[in-house]
Amino acid sequence: MARAGLTPQAVVDLAVGIVDDEGPDALTLAKVAQRAGVATPSLYKHVDGLPALRRAVETRATEDLARVLNAAALGVSGDAAVRSLLTAYRDHVRTHPHRAAMLAGAPAPDDPAAQAAAASSVASLDAVVREYGASAADRIHLIRTLRAAVHGFAVLEAQGGFGLPQDIDTSFATLLDVLVAGLAPHRRTA
């Protein structure tokens, strides 16, 4: 018997909870069904199997990151915007470390929701890089650089990859300084 109120959105909510609690490898239909209080086959009324559910969770993780980055970009510009966005990214991964693995892949070209989420997640970075005066082609490379640097740092930190006793916040501040300095050659001089 299906639990009243179970919807595709509720199934994704439950799946995100599993990822947050146990990591993406722990996500199974059986665990979602158990949390929903239904038999596993009942989930197929709401999702088209585990791969589709995994894609929906990835999309949700990307949408959540996009909201965080868009909020971090409000009211700031230039170097301060870069620092704000990348700090917000790091903080988001600290808060949701298991979701980070779900942010790494490119969205499927035949998945409009995933495409929209991905576009939204880089929109704030694109706006900041555009403000420096970078060309359209250079903006892609700069966005990739910023994203790779902050994602890599945040994931290493979340996984305990910085074992030396030196302060991690100082290391992150150094990363921000290096990245902001790297944007300087693209700054408009007019």
Coordinates of N, CA, C and O in Angstrom, one line a residue:
M1 N 0.8 -1.2 0.0 CA 0.0 0.0 0.0 C 0.9 1.2 0.0 O 1.8 1.4 0.8
A2 N 0.6 2.2 -0.9 CA 1.4 3.4 -1.0 C 1.1 4.3 0.1 O -0.1 4.5 0.5
R3 N 2.1 5.0 0.6 CA 1.8 6.0 1.7 C 1.2 7.2 1.1 O 1.6 7.7 0.1
A4 N 0.2 7.7 1.8 CA -0.5 8.9 1.3 C 0.5 10.1 1.2 O 1.3 10.2 2.1
G5 N 0.4 10.9 0.2 CA 1.3 12.0 0.0 C 2.6 11.8 -0.6 O 3.4 12.7 -0.8
L6 N 2.9 10.5 -1.0 CA 4.1 10.2 -1.6 C 4.1 10.8 -3.1 O 3.1 10.4 -3.8
T7 N 5.0 11.6 -3.4 CA 5.1 12.2 -4.7 C 6.5 12.1 -5.3 O 7.4 11.7 -4.5
P8 N 6.7 12.3 -6.5 CA 8.1 12.3 -7.0 C 9.0 13.2 -6.2 O 10.1 12.9 -5.9
Q9 N 8.5 14.4 -5.9 CA 9.3 15.4 -5.1 C 9.7 14.8 -3.7 O 10.8 14.9 -3.2
A10 N 8.7 14.1 -3.1 CA 8.9 13.5 -1.8 C 9.9 12.4 -1.9 O 10.8 12.2 -1.0
V11 N 9.9 11.6 -3.0 CA 10.9 10.5 -3.2 C 12.3 11.1 -3.3 O 13.2 10.6 -2.7
V12 N 12.4 12.2 -4.1 CA 13.7 12.8 -4.2 C 14.2 13.4 -2.9 O 15.3 13.3 -2.5
D13 N 13.2 14.0 -2.1 CA 13.6 14.5 -0.8 C 14.2 13.4 0.1 O 15.2 13.5 0.8
L14 N 13.5 12.2 0.1 CA 14.0 11.1 0.9 C 15.4 10.6 0.4 O 16.3 10.3 1.2
A15 N 15.6 10.6 -0.9 CA 16.8 10.2 -1.5 C 18.0 11.1 -1.1 O 19.1 10.7 -0.8
V16 N 17.7 12.4 -1.2 CA 18.7 13.4 -0.8 C 19.0 13.2 0.7 O 20.2 13.3 1.1
G17 N 18.1 12.9 1.5 CA 18.3 12.6 2.9 C 19.3 11.4 3.1 O 20.2 11.4 3.9
I18 N 19.1 10.4 2.3 CA 20.0 9.2 2.3 C 21.4 9.6 1.9 O 22.4 9.3 2.6
V19 N 21.5 10.4 0.8 CA 22.8 10.9 0.4 C 23.5 11.7 1.5 O 24.7 11.5 1.8
D20 N 22.7 12.6 2.1 CA 23.3 13.5 3.1 C 23.7 12.7 4.3 O 24.8 12.9 4.9
D21 N 23.0 11.6 4.7 CA 23.3 10.8 5.9 C 24.4 9.8 5.6 O 25.3 9.6 6.5
E22 N 24.4 9.2 4.4 CA 25.3 8.0 4.2 C 26.2 8.1 3.0 O 27.0 7.3 2.8
G23 N 26.0 9.1 2.1 CA 26.8 9.2 0.9 C 26.0 8.7 -0.3 O 25.1 7.9 -0.2
P24 N 26.5 9.1 -1.5 CA 25.8 8.7 -2.7 C 25.8 7.2 -3.0 O 24.9 6.7 -3.6
D25 N 26.8 6.5 -2.6 CA 26.9 5.1 -2.8 C 25.9 4.3 -2.0 O 25.5 3.2 -2.4
A26 N 25.3 4.9 -1.0 CA 24.3 4.2 -0.2 C 22.9 4.4 -0.7 O 22.0 3.7 -0.3
L27 N 22.7 5.2 -1.8 CA 21.4 5.4 -2.3 C 20.9 4.2 -3.1 O 21.5 3.7 -4.0
T28 N 19.8 3.6 -2.6 CA 19.2 2.5 -3.2 C 17.7 2.7 -3.1 O 17.2 3.4 -2.3
L29 N 17.0 2.1 -4.1 CA 15.5 2.2 -4.0 C 15.0 1.5 -2.7 O 14.0 2.0 -2.2
A30 N 15.6 0.5 -2.3 CA 15.1 -0.2 -1.1 C 15.2 0.7 0.1 O 14.3 0.8 1.0
K31 N 16.3 1.5 0.2 CA 16.4 2.4 1.4 C 15.4 3.6 1.3 O 14.8 4.0 2.3
V32 N 15.2 4.0 0.1 CA 14.2 5.1 -0.1 C 12.8 4.5 0.3 O 12.0 5.2 1.0
A33 N 12.5 3.4 -0.2 CA 11.2 2.7 0.1 C 11.0 2.6 1.6 O 9.9 2.8 2.2
Q34 N 12.1 2.1 2.3 CA 12.0 1.9 3.7 C 11.7 3.2 4.4 O 10.9 3.3 5.3
R35 N 12.4 4.3 4.0 CA 12.1 5.6 4.6 C 10.7 6.1 4.3 O 10.1 6.8 5.1
A36 N 10.2 5.7 3.1 CA 8.9 6.2 2.7 C 7.8 5.3 3.4 O 6.6 5.7 3.3
G37 N 8.2 4.2 3.9 CA 7.2 3.3 4.5 C 6.4 2.6 3.4 O 5.2 2.3 3.6
V38 N 7.0 2.3 2.3 CA 6.3 1.6 1.2 C 7.1 0.4 0.7 O 8.3 0.3 1.0
A39 N 6.5 -0.4 -0.1 CA 7.3 -1.5 -0.8 C 8.1 -0.9 -1.9 O 7.6 0.1 -2.6
T40 N 9.3 -1.4 -2.2 CA 10.1 -0.9 -3.2 C 9.4 -0.7 -4.6 O 9.5 0.3 -5.2
P41 N 8.6 -1.7 -5.0 CA 7.9 -1.5 -6.3 C 7.0 -0.3 -6.4 O 6.8 0.2 -7.4
S42 N 6.5 0.1 -5.2 CA 5.6 1.3 -5.2 C 6.4 2.6 -5.6 O 5.7 3.5 -6.1
L43 N 7.7 2.6 -5.5 CA 8.4 3.8 -5.9 C 8.4 4.0 -7.4 O 8.5 5.2 -7.9
Y44 N 8.1 3.0 -8.2 CA 8.1 3.1 -9.7 C 6.9 3.9 -10.1 O 6.9 4.3 -11.3
K45 N 6.0 4.2 -9.3 CA 4.9 5.1 -9.6 C 5.4 6.5 -9.6 O 4.7 7.4 -10.2
H46 N 6.5 6.8 -9.0 CA 7.0 8.1 -8.8 C 8.4 8.4 -9.5 O 8.7 9.6 -9.7
V47 N 9.2 7.4 -9.7 CA 10.5 7.5 -10.3 C 10.7 6.3 -11.2 O 10.2 5.2 -11.0
D48 N 11.5 6.6 -12.3 CA 11.7 5.6 -13.3 C 13.0 4.8 -13.0 O 13.9 4.8 -13.8
G49 N 13.1 4.3 -11.8 CA 14.3 3.4 -11.4 C 15.4 4.2 -10.7 O 15.3 5.5 -10.6
L50 N 16.4 3.5 -10.3 CA 17.5 4.1 -9.6 C 18.3 5.1 -10.4 O 18.6 6.2 -9.9
P51 N 18.6 4.8 -11.7 CA 19.4 5.8 -12.4 C 18.6 7.2 -12.6 O 19.2 8.2 -12.4
A52 N 17.3 7.1 -12.8 CA 16.5 8.3 -12.8 C 16.5 9.0 -11.5 O 16.6 10.3 -11.4
L53 N 16.4 8.3 -10.4 CA 16.4 8.9 -9.1 C 17.7 9.5 -8.8 O 17.8 10.7 -8.3
R54 N 18.8 8.9 -9.2 CA 20.2 9.4 -9.0 C 20.3 10.7 -9.8 O 20.8 11.7 -9.2
R55 N 19.8 10.8 -11.0 CA 19.9 12.0 -11.8 C 19.0 13.1 -11.1 O 19.5 14.3 -11.1
A56 N 17.9 12.8 -10.6 CA 17.1 13.8 -9.9 C 17.8 14.3 -8.7 O 17.7 15.5 -8.4
V57 N 18.5 13.5 -7.9 CA 19.2 13.9 -6.8 C 20.4 14.8 -7.2 O 20.7 15.8 -6.6
E58 N 21.1 14.4 -8.3 CA 22.1 15.3 -8.8 C 21.6 16.6 -9.2 O 22.2 17.7 -8.9
T59 N 20.4 16.6 -9.9 CA 19.8 17.9 -10.3 C 19.5 18.7 -9.0 O 19.8 19.9 -9.0
R60 N 18.9 18.1 -8.0 CA 18.6 18.8 -6.8 C 19.8 19.4 -6.1 O 19.8 20.6 -5.7
A61 N 20.9 18.6 -6.1 CA 22.1 19.1 -5.5 C 22.7 20.3 -6.2 O 23.1 21.3 -5.6
T62 N 22.6 20.3 -7.6 CA 23.0 21.4 -8.4 C 22.1 22.6 -8.2 O 22.6 23.7 -8.1
E63 N 20.8 22.4 -8.1 CA 19.9 23.5 -7.9 C 20.2 24.1 -6.5 O 20.2 25.4 -6.4
D64 N 20.4 23.3 -5.5 CA 20.7 23.9 -4.2 C 22.0 24.7 -4.2 O 22.1 25.8 -3.6
L65 N 23.0 24.2 -4.9 CA 24.3 25.0 -5.0 C 24.0 26.3 -5.7 O 24.5 27.3 -5.3
A66 N 23.2 26.2 -6.8 CA 22.9 27.4 -7.6 C 22.3 28.5 -6.7 O 22.6 29.7 -6.8
R67 N 21.3 28.1 -5.8 CA 20.7 29.0 -4.9 C 21.7 29.7 -4.0 O 21.7 30.9 -3.7
V68 N 22.6 28.8 -3.5 CA 23.6 29.4 -2.6 C 24.5 30.4 -3.3 O 24.8 31.4 -2.7
L69 N 25.0 30.0 -4.5 CA 25.9 30.9 -5.2 C 25.2 32.2 -5.6 O 25.7 33.3 -5.5
N70 N 23.9 32.1 -6.1 CA 23.2 33.3 -6.5 C 23.0 34.2 -5.3 O 23.1 35.4 -5.4
A71 N 22.7 33.7 -4.1 CA 22.6 34.5 -2.9 C 23.9 35.1 -2.5 O 23.9 36.3 -2.1
A72 N 25.0 34.4 -2.7 CA 26.3 35.0 -2.4 C 26.7 36.1 -3.3 O 27.5 36.9 -2.9
A73 N 26.2 36.1 -4.5 CA 26.5 37.1 -5.5 C 25.8 38.4 -5.3 O 26.2 39.5 -5.8
L74 N 24.7 38.4 -4.5 CA 23.9 39.6 -4.3 C 24.6 40.7 -3.6 O 25.2 40.5 -2.5
G75 N 24.7 41.9 -4.2 CA 25.2 43.0 -3.5 C 26.7 43.1 -3.5 O 27.3 44.0 -2.8
V76 N 27.4 42.3 -4.2 CA 28.9 42.3 -4.3 C 29.3 42.3 -5.7 O 28.6 41.8 -6.6
S77 N 30.5 42.8 -5.9 CA 31.1 42.8 -7.3 C 32.6 42.7 -7.2 O 33.2 42.7 -6.2
G78 N 33.2 42.4 -8.4 CA 34.6 42.3 -8.5 C 35.2 41.3 -7.6 O 34.7 40.2 -7.5
D79 N 36.4 41.6 -7.1 CA 37.1 40.6 -6.2 C 36.3 40.2 -5.1 O 36.3 39.0 -4.7
A80 N 35.5 41.1 -4.5 CA 34.7 40.7 -3.3 C 33.6 39.6 -3.8 O 33.3 38.7 -3.0
A81 N 33.1 39.7 -5.0 CA 32.2 38.7 -5.5 C 32.8 37.4 -5.7 O 32.2 36.4 -5.3
V82 N 34.0 37.4 -6.2 CA 34.7 36.1 -6.4 C 34.9 35.4 -5.0 O 34.6 34.3 -4.8
R83 N 35.4 36.2 -4.1 CA 35.6 35.7 -2.7 C 34.3 35.2 -2.1 O 34.3 34.1 -1.5
S84 N 33.2 36.0 -2.2 CA 32.0 35.6 -1.7 C 31.4 34.3 -2.3 O 31.0 33.4 -1.6
L85 N 31.5 34.2 -3.6 CA 31.0 33.0 -4.3 C 31.8 31.8 -3.9 O 31.2 30.7 -3.6
L86 N 33.1 31.9 -3.9 CA 33.9 30.7 -3.7 C 33.8 30.3 -2.2 O 33.8 29.1 -1.9
T87 N 33.7 31.3 -1.3 CA 33.5 30.9 0.1 C 32.1 30.3 0.3 O 32.0 29.3 1.1
A88 N 31.1 30.7 -0.4 CA 29.8 30.1 -0.3 C 29.8 28.7 -0.8 O 29.2 27.8 -0.2
Y89 N 30.6 28.5 -1.9 CA 30.7 27.1 -2.4 C 31.4 26.2 -1.4 O 30.9 25.1 -1.1
R90 N 32.5 26.7 -0.8 CA 33.2 25.9 0.2 C 32.2 25.6 1.4 O 32.2 24.4 1.9
D91 N 31.5 26.6 1.9 CA 30.6 26.4 3.0 C 29.5 25.4 2.7 O 29.1 24.6 3.5
H92 N 29.0 25.5 1.5 CA 28.0 24.5 1.1 C 28.5 23.1 1.1 O 27.8 22.2 1.6
V93 N 29.7 22.9 0.6 CA 30.3 21.5 0.6 C 30.5 21.1 2.0 O 30.3 19.9 2.4
R94 N 30.9 22.0 2.9 CA 31.1 21.7 4.3 C 29.8 21.2 4.9 O 29.8 20.3 5.8
T95 N 28.7 21.9 4.6 CA 27.4 21.6 5.1 C 26.9 20.3 4.6 O 26.2 19.5 5.3
H96 N 27.1 20.0 3.3 CA 26.6 18.9 2.6 C 27.7 18.1 1.9 O 27.8 18.0 0.7
P97 N 28.7 17.5 2.6 CA 29.8 17.0 2.0 C 29.5 15.8 1.1 O 30.2 15.6 0.1
H98 N 28.5 15.0 1.3 CA 28.2 13.9 0.5 C 27.6 14.3 -0.9 O 27.6 13.5 -1.8
R99 N 27.1 15.5 -0.9 CA 26.5 16.0 -2.2 C 27.6 16.4 -3.2 O 27.3 16.5 -4.4
A100 N 28.8 16.6 -2.7 CA 29.8 17.1 -3.6 C 30.1 16.2 -4.8 O 30.3 16.6 -5.9
A101 N 30.0 14.9 -4.5 CA 30.3 13.9 -5.6 C 29.2 14.0 -6.6 O 29.4 13.7 -7.8
M102 N 28.0 14.5 -6.3 CA 26.9 14.6 -7.2 C 27.0 15.9 -8.0 O 26.1 16.1 -8.9
L103 N 27.9 16.7 -7.7 CA 28.1 18.0 -8.4 C 29.2 17.9 -9.5 O 29.3 18.9 -10.3
A104 N 29.9 16.8 -9.6 CA 31.1 16.8 -10.4 C 30.8 16.5 -11.9 O 31.5 17.0 -12.8
G105 N 29.7 15.8 -12.2 CA 29.5 15.4 -13.6 C 28.7 16.5 -14.4 O 28.0 17.3 -13.8
A106 N 28.9 16.4 -15.7 CA 28.1 17.3 -16.6 C 26.7 16.7 -16.7 O 26.6 15.5 -16.7
P107 N 25.7 17.6 -16.9 CA 24.4 17.1 -17.0 C 24.2 16.4 -18.4 O 24.8 16.8 -19.4
A108 N 23.3 15.4 -18.4 CA 23.0 14.7 -19.7 C 22.3 15.7 -20.6 O 21.5 16.5 -20.2
P109 N 22.7 15.7 -21.9 CA 22.2 16.7 -22.9 C 20.7 16.5 -23.1 O 20.0 17.4 -23.5
D110 N 20.2 15.3 -22.8 CA 18.7 15.1 -23.0 C 17.9 15.3 -21.7 O 16.8 14.9 -21.6
D111 N 18.5 16.0 -20.7 CA 17.8 16.2 -19.4 C 17.7 17.7 -19.2 O 18.6 18.4 -18.7
P112 N 16.5 18.3 -19.6 CA 16.4 19.8 -19.5 C 16.5 20.3 -18.1 O 17.0 21.4 -17.9
A113 N 16.0 19.6 -17.1 CA 16.0 20.0 -15.7 C 17.5 20.1 -15.3 O 17.9 21.0 -14.6
A114 N 18.2 19.1 -15.6 CA 19.7 19.0 -15.2 C 20.4 20.1 -15.9 O 21.3 20.8 -15.3
Q115 N 20.1 20.3 -17.2 CA 20.8 21.4 -18.0 C 20.5 22.8 -17.4 O 21.4 23.6 -17.2
A116 N 19.2 23.0 -17.0 CA 18.9 24.3 -16.4 C 19.6 24.5 -15.0 O 20.0 25.6 -14.7
A117 N 19.6 23.4 -14.3 CA 20.3 23.5 -12.9 C 21.8 23.8 -13.1 O 22.3 24.7 -12.4
A118 N 22.4 23.2 -14.1 CA 23.8 23.4 -14.3 C 24.1 24.8 -14.8 O 25.0 25.5 -14.3
A119 N 23.2 25.3 -15.7 CA 23.4 26.7 -16.2 C 23.2 27.7 -15.0 O 24.0 28.6 -14.9
S120 N 22.2 27.4 -14.2 CA 22.0 28.3 -13.0 C 23.2 28.3 -12.1 O 23.6 29.3 -11.5
S121 N 23.8 27.1 -11.9 CA 24.9 27.0 -11.0 C 26.2 27.7 -11.4 O 27.0 28.1 -10.6
V122 N 26.3 28.0 -12.7 CA 27.5 28.7 -13.2 C 27.1 30.2 -13.5 O 28.0 30.9 -13.8
A123 N 25.9 30.5 -13.5 CA 25.5 31.9 -13.9 C 26.1 33.0 -13.1 O 26.6 34.0 -13.6
S124 N 26.2 32.8 -11.8 CA 26.8 33.8 -10.9 C 28.3 33.9 -11.2 O 28.8 35.0 -11.3
L125 N 29.0 32.8 -11.4 CA 30.4 32.8 -11.7 C 30.6 33.5 -13.1 O 31.5 34.3 -13.2
D126 N 29.7 33.2 -14.0 CA 29.8 33.8 -15.3 C 29.7 35.3 -15.2 O 30.4 36.1 -15.8
A127 N 28.7 35.8 -14.4 CA 28.5 37.2 -14.3 C 29.7 37.9 -13.7 O 30.1 39.0 -14.1
V128 N 30.3 37.2 -12.7 CA 31.5 37.8 -12.0 C 32.6 37.9 -13.0 O 33.3 38.9 -13.1
V129 N 32.9 36.8 -13.7 CA 34.0 36.8 -14.6 C 33.8 37.8 -15.8 O 34.7 38.4 -16.3
R130 N 32.5 37.9 -16.2 CA 32.2 38.8 -17.3 C 32.5 40.3 -16.8 O 33.0 41.1 -17.6
E131 N 32.2 40.5 -15.6 CA 32.5 41.8 -15.0 C 34.0 42.2 -15.1 O 34.3 43.4 -15.2
Y132 N 34.9 41.3 -15.1 CA 36.3 41.5 -15.3 C 36.6 41.9 -16.7 O 37.7 42.5 -16.9
G133 N 35.7 41.6 -17.6 CA 36.0 42.0 -19.0 C 36.5 40.8 -19.8 O 37.0 41.0 -21.0
A134 N 36.5 39.6 -19.3 CA 37.0 38.5 -20.1 C 36.1 38.2 -21.3 O 34.9 38.4 -21.2
S135 N 36.7 37.7 -22.3 CA 35.9 37.4 -23.5 C 35.1 36.2 -23.2 O 35.3 35.4 -22.3
A136 N 34.1 35.9 -24.1 CA 33.2 34.7 -23.9 C 34.0 33.4 -23.9 O 33.8 32.6 -23.0
A137 N 35.0 33.3 -24.7 CA 35.8 32.1 -24.7 C 36.7 32.0 -23.4 O 36.7 30.9 -22.8
D138 N 37.2 33.1 -23.0 CA 38.0 33.1 -21.8 C 37.2 32.8 -20.6 O 37.6 32.2 -19.6
R139 N 36.0 33.3 -20.6 CA 35.1 33.1 -19.4 C 34.9 31.6 -19.1 O 34.9 31.2 -18.0
I140 N 34.7 30.8 -20.2 CA 34.5 29.4 -19.9 C 35.7 28.8 -19.2 O 35.6 28.1 -18.2
H141 N 36.9 29.2 -19.7 CA 38.1 28.7 -19.0 C 38.3 29.2 -17.6 O 38.7 28.4 -16.7
L142 N 38.0 30.4 -17.4 CA 38.1 31.0 -16.0 C 37.1 30.4 -15.1 O 37.4 30.1 -13.9
I143 N 35.8 30.2 -15.6 CA 34.8 29.5 -14.7 C 35.2 28.1 -14.4 O 35.1 27.7 -13.2
R144 N 35.7 27.4 -15.3 CA 36.2 26.0 -15.1 C 37.3 26.1 -14.0 O 37.4 25.2 -13.1
T145 N 38.2 27.0 -14.1 CA 39.3 27.1 -13.2 C 38.8 27.4 -11.8 O 39.3 26.8 -10.8
L146 N 38.0 28.4 -11.7 CA 37.4 28.8 -10.4 C 36.7 27.6 -9.7 O 36.9 27.2 -8.6
R147 N 35.8 26.9 -10.6 CA 35.0 25.8 -10.0 C 35.9 24.7 -9.6 O 35.7 24.1 -8.6
A148 N 36.9 24.3 -10.5 CA 37.8 23.2 -10.2 C 38.6 23.5 -8.9 O 38.7 22.6 -8.0
A149 N 39.0 24.7 -8.8 CA 39.9 25.0 -7.6 C 39.0 24.9 -6.3 O 39.5 24.3 -5.3
V150 N 37.9 25.6 -6.3 CA 37.1 25.6 -5.0 C 36.5 24.2 -4.8 O 36.5 23.8 -3.6
H151 N 36.0 23.5 -5.8 CA 35.5 22.2 -5.6 C 36.5 21.2 -5.1 O 36.3 20.5 -4.1
G152 N 37.7 21.3 -5.7 CA 38.8 20.4 -5.2 C 39.2 20.7 -3.8 O 39.4 19.8 -3.0
F153 N 39.3 22.0 -3.5 CA 39.7 22.3 -2.1 C 38.6 21.9 -1.1 O 39.0 21.2 -0.1
A154 N 37.4 22.2 -1.4 CA 36.3 21.8 -0.5 C 36.2 20.3 -0.3 O 35.9 19.8 0.8
V155 N 36.3 19.6 -1.4 CA 36.2 18.1 -1.3 C 37.4 17.5 -0.5 O 37.2 16.7 0.4
L156 N 38.6 18.0 -0.8 CA 39.7 17.6 0.0 C 39.6 17.9 1.5 O 39.8 17.0 2.4
E157 N 39.1 19.1 1.8 CA 38.8 19.4 3.2 C 37.8 18.5 3.8 O 37.9 18.0 4.9
A158 N 36.7 18.3 3.1 CA 35.6 17.5 3.6 C 36.0 16.1 3.9 O 35.5 15.4 4.8
Q159 N 36.9 15.6 3.1 CA 37.4 14.2 3.2 C 38.6 14.1 4.1 O 39.2 13.0 4.2
G160 N 39.0 15.1 4.8 CA 40.1 15.1 5.7 C 41.5 15.1 5.0 O 42.4 14.6 5.5
G161 N 41.5 15.6 3.8 CA 42.7 15.6 3.0 C 43.8 16.5 3.4 O 44.9 16.5 2.8
F162 N 43.5 17.4 4.3 CA 44.5 18.4 4.8 C 45.0 18.0 6.2 O 44.4 18.5 7.2
G163 N 45.9 17.1 6.3 CA 46.3 16.6 7.6 C 47.3 17.3 8.3 O 47.6 17.1 9.5
L164 N 48.0 18.3 7.7 CA 49.0 19.1 8.4 C 48.4 20.0 9.3 O 47.2 20.4 9.2
P165 N 49.2 20.4 10.3 CA 48.6 21.3 11.4 C 48.3 22.7 11.0 O 47.6 23.4 11.7
Q166 N 48.8 23.2 9.9 CA 48.6 24.6 9.5 C 47.1 24.8 9.3 O 46.4 24.0 8.8
D167 N 46.7 26.1 9.6 CA 45.3 26.5 9.5 C 44.7 26.4 8.1 O 45.3 26.9 7.2
I168 N 43.6 25.6 8.0 CA 43.0 25.4 6.7 C 42.4 26.7 6.2 O 42.4 27.0 5.0
D169 N 41.8 27.5 7.1 CA 41.2 28.8 6.6 C 42.3 29.7 6.0 O 42.0 30.4 5.0
T170 N 43.5 29.7 6.5 CA 44.6 30.4 5.9 C 44.9 29.9 4.5 O 45.2 30.7 3.6
S171 N 44.9 28.6 4.4 CA 45.1 28.0 3.1 C 44.0 28.4 2.1 O 44.3 28.7 0.9
F172 N 42.8 28.4 2.6 CA 41.7 28.8 1.7 C 41.8 30.3 1.3 O 41.6 30.7 0.1
A173 N 42.2 31.1 2.2 CA 42.4 32.5 1.9 C 43.5 32.7 0.9 O 43.4 33.5 0.0
T174 N 44.6 31.9 1.0 CA 45.6 31.9 0.0 C 45.1 31.5 -1.4 O 45.4 32.1 -2.4
L175 N 44.3 30.4 -1.4 CA 43.6 30.0 -2.7 C 42.8 31.2 -3.3 O 42.9 31.4 -4.5
L176 N 42.1 31.9 -2.5 CA 41.3 33.0 -3.0 C 42.2 34.1 -3.5 O 41.9 34.6 -4.6
D177 N 43.3 34.4 -2.8 CA 44.2 35.4 -3.3 C 44.8 35.0 -4.6 O 44.9 35.9 -5.5
V178 N 45.2 33.8 -4.8 CA 45.8 33.3 -6.1 C 44.7 33.4 -7.2 O 45.0 33.8 -8.3
L179 N 43.5 33.0 -6.9 CA 42.5 33.0 -7.9 C 42.1 34.4 -8.3 O 42.0 34.7 -9.5
V180 N 42.0 35.3 -7.4 CA 41.7 36.7 -7.7 C 42.8 37.3 -8.5 O 42.6 38.0 -9.5
A181 N 44.0 37.0 -8.1 CA 45.2 37.6 -8.8 C 45.2 37.0 -10.3 O 45.5 37.8 -11.2
G182 N 44.8 35.8 -10.4 CA 44.7 35.2 -11.8 C 43.7 35.9 -12.7 O 43.8 35.8 -13.9
L183 N 42.6 36.5 -12.1 CA 41.6 37.2 -12.9 C 42.1 38.6 -13.3 O 41.5 39.2 -14.2
A184 N 43.1 39.1 -12.6 CA 43.5 40.5 -12.8 C 43.9 40.8 -14.3 O 43.5 41.9 -14.8
P185 N 44.5 39.9 -15.0 CA 44.9 40.3 -16.4 C 43.6 40.4 -17.3 O 43.7 41.0 -18.3
H186 N 42.5 39.9 -16.8 CA 41.3 40.0 -17.6 C 40.4 41.3 -17.2 O 39.4 41.5 -17.9
R187 N 40.9 42.0 -16.3 CA 40.1 43.2 -15.8 C 40.1 44.3 -16.8 O 41.1 44.5 -17.5
R188 N 38.9 44.8 -17.0 CA 38.8 46.0 -17.9 C 39.6 47.1 -17.4 O 39.7 47.4 -16.2
T189 N 40.2 47.8 -18.4 CA 41.1 49.0 -18.0 C 40.4 50.3 -18.3 O 40.9 51.3 -18.1
A190 N 39.2 50.2 -19.0 CA 38.5 51.5 -19.4 C 37.8 52.1 -18.2 O 37.4 51.6 -17.3

